[in-house]
């Protein structure tokens, strides 16, 4: 008979999922940075790459708190989001709409991460893991700020340029 699964099991499974996702994102951000046409967007992707390294370190701390090895589990969701982003990079390369597409792809990643970190934070609280909850809260705040910063970039001219004017 199969072992009864608990919130602890779900927590660890989700932790492995986001660990895989963050590592995948870390590999993808340099491609997005190179593809971006706007210097401000290139800079934003570089900044988030650095933040992502710190987020991975925080996830490793949570694995340590659990006494478990830091191992990822294939995250089909992030694989799909990244594949869509790569498709945008290919299909819109050299066009005025490329940066808007990159922002859209990056925000899809951010929104996925925000759902995962919000859930993990809440579960950590439920499981009495205050230190883990604090680590997730820190990362969640970074992801929310990145999402807001990307919206500001889009509103500051990227979307306007994507309507058909020359790429910046």
PDB file of C-alpha atoms in Angstrom:
ATOM      1  CA  UNK A   1       0.000   0.000   0.000  1.00  0.00           C
ATOM      2  CA  UNK A   2       1.272   3.483  -0.908  1.00  0.00           C
ATOM      3  CA  UNK A   3       2.457   5.752   1.860  1.00  0.00           C
ATOM      4  CA  UNK A   4       0.084   8.554   2.779  1.00  0.00           C
ATOM      5  CA  UNK A   5       1.425  11.827   1.322  1.00  0.00           C
ATOM      6  CA  UNK A   6       1.457  14.863   3.596  1.00  0.00           C
ATOM      7  CA  UNK A   7       2.046  18.592   3.380  1.00  0.00           C
ATOM      8  CA  UNK A   8       5.707  17.885   4.197  1.00  0.00           C
ATOM      9  CA  UNK A   9       5.950  15.740   1.057  1.00  0.00           C
ATOM     10  CA  UNK A  10       4.194  18.350  -1.056  1.00  0.00           C
ATOM     11  CA  UNK A  11       6.442  21.076   0.359  1.00  0.00           C
ATOM     12  CA  UNK A  12       9.610  19.156  -0.582  1.00  0.00           C
ATOM     13  CA  UNK A  13       8.240  18.291  -4.027  1.00  0.00           C
ATOM     14  CA  UNK A  14       7.402  21.956  -4.705  1.00  0.00           C
ATOM     15  CA  UNK A  15      10.789  23.059  -3.372  1.00  0.00           C
ATOM     16  CA  UNK A  16      12.482  20.719  -5.862  1.00  0.00           C
ATOM     17  CA  UNK A  17      10.268  22.110  -8.625  1.00  0.00           C
ATOM     18  CA  UNK A  18      11.200  25.759  -7.984  1.00  0.00           C
ATOM     19  CA  UNK A  19      14.868  24.847  -7.508  1.00  0.00           C
ATOM     20  CA  UNK A  20      14.880  23.298 -10.978  1.00  0.00           C
ATOM     21  CA  UNK A  21      12.974  26.293 -12.339  1.00  0.00           C
ATOM     22  CA  UNK A  22      15.398  28.856 -10.875  1.00  0.00           C
ATOM     23  CA  UNK A  23      18.391  27.011 -12.285  1.00  0.00           C
ATOM     24  CA  UNK A  24      16.720  26.870 -15.709  1.00  0.00           C
ATOM     25  CA  UNK A  25      15.926  30.582 -15.493  1.00  0.00           C
ATOM     26  CA  UNK A  26      19.539  31.342 -14.575  1.00  0.00           C
ATOM     27  CA  UNK A  27      20.653  29.634 -17.809  1.00  0.00           C
ATOM     28  CA  UNK A  28      17.996  31.445 -19.872  1.00  0.00           C
ATOM     29  CA  UNK A  29      18.465  35.032 -18.644  1.00  0.00           C
ATOM     30  CA  UNK A  30      21.765  35.613 -20.515  1.00  0.00           C
ATOM     31  CA  UNK A  31      20.049  34.609 -23.782  1.00  0.00           C
ATOM     32  CA  UNK A  32      17.249  37.059 -23.076  1.00  0.00           C
ATOM     33  CA  UNK A  33      19.767  39.746 -22.161  1.00  0.00           C
ATOM     34  CA  UNK A  34      21.628  39.266 -25.449  1.00  0.00           C
ATOM     35  CA  UNK A  35      18.383  39.273 -27.440  1.00  0.00           C
ATOM     36  CA  UNK A  36      17.015  42.477 -25.858  1.00  0.00           C
ATOM     37  CA  UNK A  37      17.323  45.601 -27.963  1.00  0.00           C
ATOM     38  CA  UNK A  38      16.782  48.184 -25.224  1.00  0.00           C
ATOM     39  CA  UNK A  39      19.767  48.895 -22.990  1.00  0.00           C
ATOM     40  CA  UNK A  40      17.422  49.268 -20.022  1.00  0.00           C
ATOM     41  CA  UNK A  41      15.921  45.834 -20.671  1.00  0.00           C
ATOM     42  CA  UNK A  42      19.397  44.314 -21.060  1.00  0.00           C
ATOM     43  CA  UNK A  43      20.300  45.869 -17.714  1.00  0.00           C
ATOM     44  CA  UNK A  44      17.104  44.552 -16.086  1.00  0.00           C
ATOM     45  CA  UNK A  45      17.849  41.003 -17.249  1.00  0.00           C
ATOM     46  CA  UNK A  46      21.414  41.275 -15.937  1.00  0.00           C
ATOM     47  CA  UNK A  47      20.172  42.505 -12.559  1.00  0.00           C
ATOM     48  CA  UNK A  48      17.662  39.685 -12.331  1.00  0.00           C
ATOM     49  CA  UNK A  49      20.327  37.134 -13.238  1.00  0.00           C
ATOM     50  CA  UNK A  50      22.313  38.297 -10.199  1.00  0.00           C
ATOM     51  CA  UNK A  51      19.182  38.161  -8.023  1.00  0.00           C
ATOM     52  CA  UNK A  52      18.417  34.659  -9.289  1.00  0.00           C
ATOM     53  CA  UNK A  53      21.810  33.466  -8.079  1.00  0.00           C
ATOM     54  CA  UNK A  54      20.896  34.712  -4.605  1.00  0.00           C
ATOM     55  CA  UNK A  55      17.490  33.075  -4.825  1.00  0.00           C
ATOM     56  CA  UNK A  56      19.119  29.738  -5.646  1.00  0.00           C
ATOM     57  CA  UNK A  57      21.372  30.155  -2.612  1.00  0.00           C
ATOM     58  CA  UNK A  58      18.308  30.764  -0.418  1.00  0.00           C
ATOM     59  CA  UNK A  59      16.671  27.625  -1.794  1.00  0.00           C
ATOM     60  CA  UNK A  60      19.828  25.690  -0.949  1.00  0.00           C
ATOM     61  CA  UNK A  61      19.534  27.048   2.610  1.00  0.00           C
ATOM     62  CA  UNK A  62      15.994  25.676   2.819  1.00  0.00           C
ATOM     63  CA  UNK A  63      17.190  22.255   1.646  1.00  0.00           C
ATOM     64  CA  UNK A  64      19.842  22.427   4.381  1.00  0.00           C
ATOM     65  CA  UNK A  65      17.175  23.298   6.984  1.00  0.00           C
ATOM     66  CA  UNK A  66      15.318  20.162   5.887  1.00  0.00           C
ATOM     67  CA  UNK A  67      18.475  18.062   5.969  1.00  0.00           C
ATOM     68  CA  UNK A  68      17.935  17.179   2.305  1.00  0.00           C
ATOM     69  CA  UNK A  69      20.261  17.466  -0.694  1.00  0.00           C
ATOM     70  CA  UNK A  70      19.523  20.400  -3.010  1.00  0.00           C
ATOM     71  CA  UNK A  71      18.076  18.581  -6.000  1.00  0.00           C
ATOM     72  CA  UNK A  72      15.667  19.762  -8.606  1.00  0.00           C
ATOM     73  CA  UNK A  73      12.761  17.954 -10.163  1.00  0.00           C
ATOM     74  CA  UNK A  74      11.916  18.699 -13.786  1.00  0.00           C
ATOM     75  CA  UNK A  75       9.448  21.554 -13.878  1.00  0.00           C
ATOM     76  CA  UNK A  76       7.276  21.170 -16.957  1.00  0.00           C
ATOM     77  CA  UNK A  77       5.708  24.593 -16.385  1.00  0.00           C
ATOM     78  CA  UNK A  78       9.005  26.486 -16.579  1.00  0.00           C
ATOM     79  CA  UNK A  79      10.114  24.351 -19.527  1.00  0.00           C
ATOM     80  CA  UNK A  80       6.992  25.487 -21.384  1.00  0.00           C
ATOM     81  CA  UNK A  81       7.352  29.136 -20.403  1.00  0.00           C
ATOM     82  CA  UNK A  82      11.017  29.158 -21.452  1.00  0.00           C
ATOM     83  CA  UNK A  83      10.177  27.433 -24.758  1.00  0.00           C
ATOM     84  CA  UNK A  84       7.577  30.115 -25.476  1.00  0.00           C
ATOM     85  CA  UNK A  85      10.173  32.798 -24.727  1.00  0.00           C
ATOM     86  CA  UNK A  86      12.663  31.183 -27.095  1.00  0.00           C
ATOM     87  CA  UNK A  87       9.974  31.056 -29.772  1.00  0.00           C
ATOM     88  CA  UNK A  88       9.368  34.792 -29.325  1.00  0.00           C
ATOM     89  CA  UNK A  89      13.115  35.454 -29.592  1.00  0.00           C
ATOM     90  CA  UNK A  90      13.213  33.522 -32.887  1.00  0.00           C
ATOM     91  CA  UNK A  91      10.007  34.813 -34.430  1.00  0.00           C
ATOM     92  CA  UNK A  92      10.418  38.483 -33.454  1.00  0.00           C
ATOM     93  CA  UNK A  93      14.198  38.863 -33.770  1.00  0.00           C
ATOM     94  CA  UNK A  94      15.064  42.283 -35.176  1.00  0.00           C
ATOM     95  CA  UNK A  95      11.511  43.613 -34.960  1.00  0.00           C
ATOM     96  CA  UNK A  96      10.092  46.494 -32.957  1.00  0.00           C
ATOM     97  CA  UNK A  97       7.979  44.008 -30.984  1.00  0.00           C
ATOM     98  CA  UNK A  98      10.874  41.875 -29.703  1.00  0.00           C
ATOM     99  CA  UNK A  99      11.417  43.710 -26.407  1.00  0.00           C
ATOM    100  CA  UNK A 100       7.684  43.702 -25.644  1.00  0.00           C
ATOM    101  CA  UNK A 101       7.685  39.950 -26.253  1.00  0.00           C
ATOM    102  CA  UNK A 102      10.716  39.483 -24.018  1.00  0.00           C
ATOM    103  CA  UNK A 103       9.028  41.434 -21.232  1.00  0.00           C
ATOM    104  CA  UNK A 104       5.912  39.316 -21.661  1.00  0.00           C
ATOM    105  CA  UNK A 105       7.974  36.123 -21.413  1.00  0.00           C
ATOM    106  CA  UNK A 106       9.883  37.405 -18.391  1.00  0.00           C
ATOM    107  CA  UNK A 107       6.632  38.324 -16.660  1.00  0.00           C
ATOM    108  CA  UNK A 108       5.232  34.843 -17.305  1.00  0.00           C
ATOM    109  CA  UNK A 109       8.298  33.520 -15.468  1.00  0.00           C
ATOM    110  CA  UNK A 110       7.865  36.032 -12.640  1.00  0.00           C
ATOM    111  CA  UNK A 111       4.206  35.167 -12.177  1.00  0.00           C
ATOM    112  CA  UNK A 112       5.006  31.455 -12.017  1.00  0.00           C
ATOM    113  CA  UNK A 113       7.717  32.140  -9.453  1.00  0.00           C
ATOM    114  CA  UNK A 114       5.420  34.357  -7.390  1.00  0.00           C
ATOM    115  CA  UNK A 115       2.808  31.598  -7.163  1.00  0.00           C
ATOM    116  CA  UNK A 116       5.418  29.064  -6.094  1.00  0.00           C
ATOM    117  CA  UNK A 117       7.111  31.295  -3.513  1.00  0.00           C
ATOM    118  CA  UNK A 118       3.792  32.479  -2.109  1.00  0.00           C
ATOM    119  CA  UNK A 119       2.665  28.889  -1.668  1.00  0.00           C
ATOM    120  CA  UNK A 120       5.967  27.727  -0.201  1.00  0.00           C
ATOM    121  CA  UNK A 121       6.010  30.651   2.237  1.00  0.00           C
ATOM    122  CA  UNK A 122       2.517  29.800   3.450  1.00  0.00           C
ATOM    123  CA  UNK A 123       3.282  26.092   3.756  1.00  0.00           C
ATOM    124  CA  UNK A 124       6.514  26.834   5.620  1.00  0.00           C
ATOM    125  CA  UNK A 125       4.458  28.891   8.092  1.00  0.00           C
ATOM    126  CA  UNK A 126       1.945  26.040   8.440  1.00  0.00           C
ATOM    127  CA  UNK A 127       4.786  23.593   9.060  1.00  0.00           C
ATOM    128  CA  UNK A 128       6.420  25.824  11.691  1.00  0.00           C
ATOM    129  CA  UNK A 129       9.456  26.612   9.525  1.00  0.00           C
ATOM    130  CA  UNK A 130       9.857  30.319  10.259  1.00  0.00           C
ATOM    131  CA  UNK A 131      13.380  30.587   8.820  1.00  0.00           C
ATOM    132  CA  UNK A 132      12.286  28.993   5.536  1.00  0.00           C
ATOM    133  CA  UNK A 133       9.191  31.207   5.417  1.00  0.00           C
ATOM    134  CA  UNK A 134      11.408  34.279   5.852  1.00  0.00           C
ATOM    135  CA  UNK A 135      13.693  33.129   3.017  1.00  0.00           C
ATOM    136  CA  UNK A 136      10.684  32.615   0.735  1.00  0.00           C
ATOM    137  CA  UNK A 137       9.265  36.013   1.703  1.00  0.00           C
ATOM    138  CA  UNK A 138      12.532  37.688   0.711  1.00  0.00           C
ATOM    139  CA  UNK A 139      12.526  36.007  -2.685  1.00  0.00           C
ATOM    140  CA  UNK A 140       8.815  36.688  -3.213  1.00  0.00           C
ATOM    141  CA  UNK A 141       9.427  40.411  -2.627  1.00  0.00           C
ATOM    142  CA  UNK A 142      12.241  40.377  -5.219  1.00  0.00           C
ATOM    143  CA  UNK A 143      10.034  38.613  -7.772  1.00  0.00           C
ATOM    144  CA  UNK A 144       7.210  41.106  -7.217  1.00  0.00           C
ATOM    145  CA  UNK A 145       9.606  44.031  -7.635  1.00  0.00           C
ATOM    146  CA  UNK A 146      11.051  42.545 -10.827  1.00  0.00           C
ATOM    147  CA  UNK A 147       7.530  42.119 -12.214  1.00  0.00           C
ATOM    148  CA  UNK A 148       6.693  45.747 -11.376  1.00  0.00           C
ATOM    149  CA  UNK A 149       9.981  46.955 -12.895  1.00  0.00           C
ATOM    150  CA  UNK A 150       9.233  45.056 -16.116  1.00  0.00           C
ATOM    151  CA  UNK A 151       5.797  46.688 -16.292  1.00  0.00           C
ATOM    152  CA  UNK A 152       7.426  50.107 -15.881  1.00  0.00           C
ATOM    153  CA  UNK A 153       9.821  49.333 -18.761  1.00  0.00           C
ATOM    154  CA  UNK A 154       6.924  48.254 -20.966  1.00  0.00           C
ATOM    155  CA  UNK A 155       4.972  51.398 -20.088  1.00  0.00           C
ATOM    156  CA  UNK A 156       8.020  53.657 -20.540  1.00  0.00           C
ATOM    157  CA  UNK A 157       8.128  53.068 -24.274  1.00  0.00           C
ATOM    158  CA  UNK A 158       8.714  49.412 -25.088  1.00  0.00           C
ATOM    159  CA  UNK A 159       5.038  48.750 -25.829  1.00  0.00           C
ATOM    160  CA  UNK A 160       4.741  52.009 -27.775  1.00  0.00           C
ATOM    161  CA  UNK A 161       7.736  51.054 -29.953  1.00  0.00           C
ATOM    162  CA  UNK A 162       6.237  47.585 -30.466  1.00  0.00           C
ATOM    163  CA  UNK A 163       3.239  49.118 -32.215  1.00  0.00           C
ATOM    164  CA  UNK A 164       5.347  49.409 -35.327  1.00  0.00           C
ATOM    165  CA  UNK A 165       7.953  52.075 -34.943  1.00  0.00           C
ATOM    166  CA  UNK A 166      11.649  51.300 -35.386  1.00  0.00           C
ATOM    167  CA  UNK A 167      13.213  49.107 -32.719  1.00  0.00           C
ATOM    168  CA  UNK A 168      15.222  51.046 -30.114  1.00  0.00           C
TER     169      UNK A 168
END
